[in-house]
Amino acid sequence: AQSVTQLDSQVPVFEEAPVELRCNYSSSVSVYLFWYVQYPNQGLQLLLKYLSGSTLVKSINGFEAEFNKSQTSFHLRKPSVHISDTAEYFCAVSEKDSNYQLIWGAGTKLIIKP
Amino acid sequence: DADVTQTPRNRITKTGKRIMLECSQTKGHDRMYWYRQDPGLGLRLIYYSFDVKDINKGEISDGYSVSRQAQAKFSLSLESAIPNQTALYFCATSDPRGAGTDTQYFGPGTRLTVL
């Protein structure tokens, strides 16, 4: 992947409202796609990933992301956010048959307003 | 106990000093990585190691060196620290399951300040 773009550095949203965090990538080959989450003062942890098969992938805490090949996007969504979702979210991409390096987006801070 | 640990968690040092950041893992993974995180820039790869004898430069290796002492230990050194190396440093591991599909597991980070 040449680059990963997360268009929004911060997304403020009211509690229980829906949210979408956007991720676009550029690559001339097939890719694997990841969303990682970083809670305050912690390391990153995998939220969900797309490797193959169904283009809609889901996490255990209600997030989902859809791989759109034609738009080279992998947007993250949640229908109703909670205060505990406050974190920074990173999109990452690796190219199939690459040297396994992840290309990271700059991150989007999700700010939940009570 | 945490699977990936980093020491120290915080460090303040002066320009020109040599600094070593240490990473240990109990996950049994062969692959280990060092990243730095800067606000608005996301994560950038400094070095990565696929096993004890396989160490590779990442995107921003200048000014850094690494040592893979064992499968479980991967250290990052700044031979002569400079202020623009002030950042949050993360160690990560992964278990290769297929080209590019690995999930990476991160340590809690080391916040380094170079004065």
Coordinates of C-alpha atoms in Angstrom, one line a residue:
Chain A
A1 CA 0.0 0.0 0.0
Q2 CA 1.3 3.4 -0.9
S3 CA -0.6 5.3 1.7
V4 CA -3.5 5.2 4.2
T5 CA -5.6 8.3 4.8
Q6 CA -7.9 8.9 7.7
L7 CA -9.5 12.1 6.8
D8 CA -10.7 13.2 10.3
S9 CA -8.2 13.7 13.1
Q10 CA -11.0 14.1 15.6
V11 CA -14.6 13.1 15.5
P12 CA -16.9 14.4 18.3
V13 CA -20.2 12.6 18.7
F14 CA -22.9 12.5 21.4
E15 CA -23.3 9.4 23.4
E16 CA -25.7 6.9 21.8
A17 CA -25.4 8.5 18.4
P18 CA -24.0 6.7 15.4
V19 CA -20.5 7.3 14.2
E20 CA -18.4 6.6 11.1
L21 CA -14.6 6.9 11.0
R22 CA -13.3 7.0 7.5
C23 CA -10.3 5.2 6.0
N24 CA -9.1 5.3 2.4
Y25 CA -6.0 3.6 1.0
S26 CA -4.0 3.6 -2.2
S27 CA -2.6 0.4 -3.5
S28 CA -2.2 -1.3 -6.9
V29 CA -2.3 -4.8 -5.4
S30 CA -4.6 -6.8 -3.2
V31 CA -4.6 -5.8 0.4
Y32 CA -5.5 -6.9 3.9
L33 CA -7.2 -4.2 6.1
F34 CA -7.1 -3.6 9.9
W35 CA -8.6 -1.3 12.5
Y36 CA -6.7 -1.0 15.7
V37 CA -7.9 0.9 18.8
Q38 CA -5.8 2.8 21.4
Y39 CA -7.5 3.5 24.7
P40 CA -6.1 6.3 26.8
N41 CA -2.6 5.5 28.1
Q42 CA -2.6 2.1 26.5
G43 CA -1.0 0.3 23.6
L44 CA -2.9 -0.5 20.5
Q45 CA -5.1 -3.6 20.1
L46 CA -6.8 -5.1 17.1
L47 CA -10.4 -4.1 16.7
L48 CA -11.2 -6.0 13.5
K49 CA -9.7 -7.0 10.2
Y50 CA -10.6 -8.0 6.7
L51 CA -8.6 -10.7 5.1
S52 CA -11.0 -12.3 2.6
G53 CA -14.6 -13.4 2.1
S54 CA -17.4 -11.2 3.3
T55 CA -16.6 -7.6 2.9
L56 CA -18.4 -6.7 6.1
V57 CA -16.5 -7.5 9.3
K58 CA -17.6 -7.0 12.9
S59 CA -16.0 -6.7 16.3
I60 CA -17.3 -8.1 19.6
N61 CA -18.1 -4.6 20.9
G62 CA -20.5 -3.5 18.2
F63 CA -18.2 -1.9 15.6
E64 CA -18.2 -3.0 12.0
A65 CA -16.3 -2.1 8.9
E66 CA -16.9 -2.7 5.2
F67 CA -14.3 -3.2 2.6
N68 CA -15.2 -1.3 -0.6
K69 CA -12.7 -2.3 -3.3
S70 CA -13.9 0.1 -5.9
Q71 CA -13.7 3.1 -3.5
T72 CA -10.5 1.7 -1.8
S73 CA -12.1 2.3 1.5
F74 CA -12.6 0.5 4.9
H75 CA -14.8 2.8 7.0
L76 CA -15.5 1.9 10.6
R77 CA -19.0 2.3 11.9
K78 CA -21.0 1.9 15.1
P79 CA -24.7 2.5 15.4
S80 CA -24.6 3.7 19.0
V81 CA -21.5 4.8 20.8
H82 CA -20.8 4.7 24.5
I83 CA -18.5 6.7 26.7
S84 CA -16.2 3.7 26.9
D85 CA -15.5 4.0 23.1
T86 CA -13.4 7.1 23.7
A87 CA -10.1 6.2 22.1
E88 CA -8.0 6.8 19.1
Y89 CA -8.7 4.5 16.1
F90 CA -6.0 3.6 13.6
C91 CA -6.6 2.1 10.1
A92 CA -3.8 0.0 8.7
V93 CA -3.2 -1.9 5.5
S94 CA -0.8 -4.6 4.3
E95 CA -0.3 -5.7 0.8
K96 CA -0.6 -9.4 -0.1
D97 CA 2.8 -11.0 -0.8
S98 CA 4.5 -7.9 0.7
N99 CA 7.2 -8.0 3.3
Y100 CA 4.4 -8.0 5.8
Q101 CA 4.8 -4.4 6.9
L102 CA 1.7 -2.5 7.9
I103 CA 1.1 1.0 6.5
W104 CA -0.7 3.1 9.2
G105 CA -3.1 5.9 9.0
A106 CA -2.6 9.0 11.2
G107 CA -5.4 8.0 13.5
T108 CA -8.8 9.4 14.4
K109 CA -9.7 10.5 18.0
L110 CA -13.2 9.6 18.8
I111 CA -14.6 12.0 21.4
I112 CA -17.8 11.1 23.1
K113 CA -19.9 13.9 24.4
P114 CA -22.3 13.1 27.3
Chain B
D1 CA 0.6 -10.4 33.6
A2 CA 1.0 -8.5 30.3
D3 CA 2.1 -10.5 27.3
V4 CA 4.3 -7.6 25.9
T5 CA 6.1 -5.5 28.4
Q6 CA 8.3 -2.4 27.9
T7 CA 10.8 -0.8 30.2
P8 CA 11.0 2.0 31.2
R9 CA 7.5 3.4 30.8
N10 CA 8.7 6.9 31.0
R11 CA 12.2 8.4 30.4
I12 CA 13.5 11.9 30.4
T13 CA 17.0 12.3 29.1
K14 CA 19.4 14.9 27.6
T15 CA 20.6 15.5 24.1
G16 CA 23.6 13.3 23.3
K17 CA 22.9 10.6 25.9
R18 CA 22.6 6.9 24.9
I19 CA 19.3 5.4 25.7
M20 CA 18.0 1.8 25.6
L21 CA 14.4 0.8 25.5
E22 CA 13.6 -2.8 26.3
C23 CA 10.8 -5.1 25.2
S24 CA 10.0 -8.5 26.4
Q25 CA 7.2 -10.9 25.3
T26 CA 5.7 -14.1 26.7
K27 CA 3.5 -14.8 23.6
G28 CA 6.2 -17.0 22.0
H29 CA 6.0 -15.0 18.8
D30 CA 8.9 -14.9 16.3
R31 CA 8.2 -11.4 14.9
M32 CA 8.9 -8.3 16.9
Y33 CA 8.6 -4.6 15.9
W34 CA 9.6 -1.2 17.2
Y35 CA 7.4 1.8 16.3
R36 CA 7.3 5.4 17.2
Q37 CA 4.1 7.4 17.5
D38 CA 3.9 11.1 17.0
P39 CA 0.7 13.2 17.2
G40 CA -1.0 13.4 13.8
L41 CA 1.5 11.0 12.2
G42 CA 0.2 7.7 13.4
L43 CA 2.8 4.9 13.8
R44 CA 6.0 4.7 11.9
L45 CA 8.1 1.5 11.8
I46 CA 11.7 1.8 13.1
Y47 CA 12.9 -1.8 12.9
Y48 CA 11.4 -5.2 12.7
S49 CA 12.7 -8.7 13.3
F50 CA 11.3 -11.9 12.0
D51 CA 13.5 -14.1 14.1
V52 CA 16.7 -13.8 16.2
K53 CA 18.9 -13.7 13.1
D54 CA 16.7 -11.6 10.9
I55 CA 16.6 -7.9 11.6
N56 CA 15.4 -5.3 9.1
K57 CA 15.2 -1.5 8.9
G58 CA 11.9 0.1 8.8
E59 CA 10.7 3.5 7.5
I60 CA 12.7 5.6 10.0
S61 CA 15.7 3.7 11.2
D62 CA 18.3 6.5 11.1
G63 CA 19.5 7.4 14.6
Y64 CA 18.3 4.0 16.0
S65 CA 19.7 0.6 16.4
V66 CA 18.3 -2.7 17.7
S67 CA 19.3 -5.9 19.3
R68 CA 17.4 -9.2 19.3
Q69 CA 18.9 -10.9 22.3
A70 CA 16.4 -13.9 22.3
Q71 CA 13.1 -14.8 20.8
A72 CA 11.5 -13.0 23.7
K73 CA 13.6 -9.8 23.9
F74 CA 14.0 -6.9 21.4
S75 CA 15.8 -3.8 22.5
L76 CA 15.9 -0.4 20.8
S77 CA 18.8 2.0 21.3
L78 CA 19.3 5.7 20.6
E79 CA 23.1 6.0 20.4
S80 CA 23.0 9.8 20.8
A81 CA 19.5 11.1 21.6
I82 CA 18.3 14.3 20.0
P83 CA 15.1 16.3 20.8
N84 CA 13.2 15.3 17.7
Q85 CA 13.3 11.7 19.0
T86 CA 10.9 12.7 21.7
A87 CA 7.9 10.4 21.1
L88 CA 5.9 7.5 22.3
Y89 CA 7.6 4.2 21.4
F90 CA 5.8 1.0 21.0
C91 CA 7.0 -2.6 20.8
A92 CA 4.8 -5.1 19.1
T93 CA 4.9 -8.8 18.3
S94 CA 3.1 -11.0 15.8
D95 CA 2.7 -14.7 15.0
P96 CA 3.0 -15.3 11.2
R97 CA -0.1 -17.0 9.9
G98 CA 0.1 -15.9 6.3
A99 CA 1.7 -13.1 4.3
G100 CA 0.4 -9.8 5.6
T101 CA -2.3 -11.2 7.8
D102 CA -0.7 -11.1 11.2
T103 CA -2.4 -9.5 14.1
Q104 CA 0.1 -7.4 16.0
Y105 CA 0.1 -7.3 19.8
F106 CA 1.4 -4.1 21.4
G107 CA 3.2 -3.2 24.6
P108 CA 2.0 -0.3 26.7
G109 CA 4.5 2.1 25.3
T110 CA 7.5 4.1 26.5
R111 CA 7.2 7.9 26.6
L112 CA 10.6 9.3 25.8
T113 CA 11.5 13.0 26.2
V114 CA 14.8 14.3 25.0
L115 CA 15.7 17.7 26.4

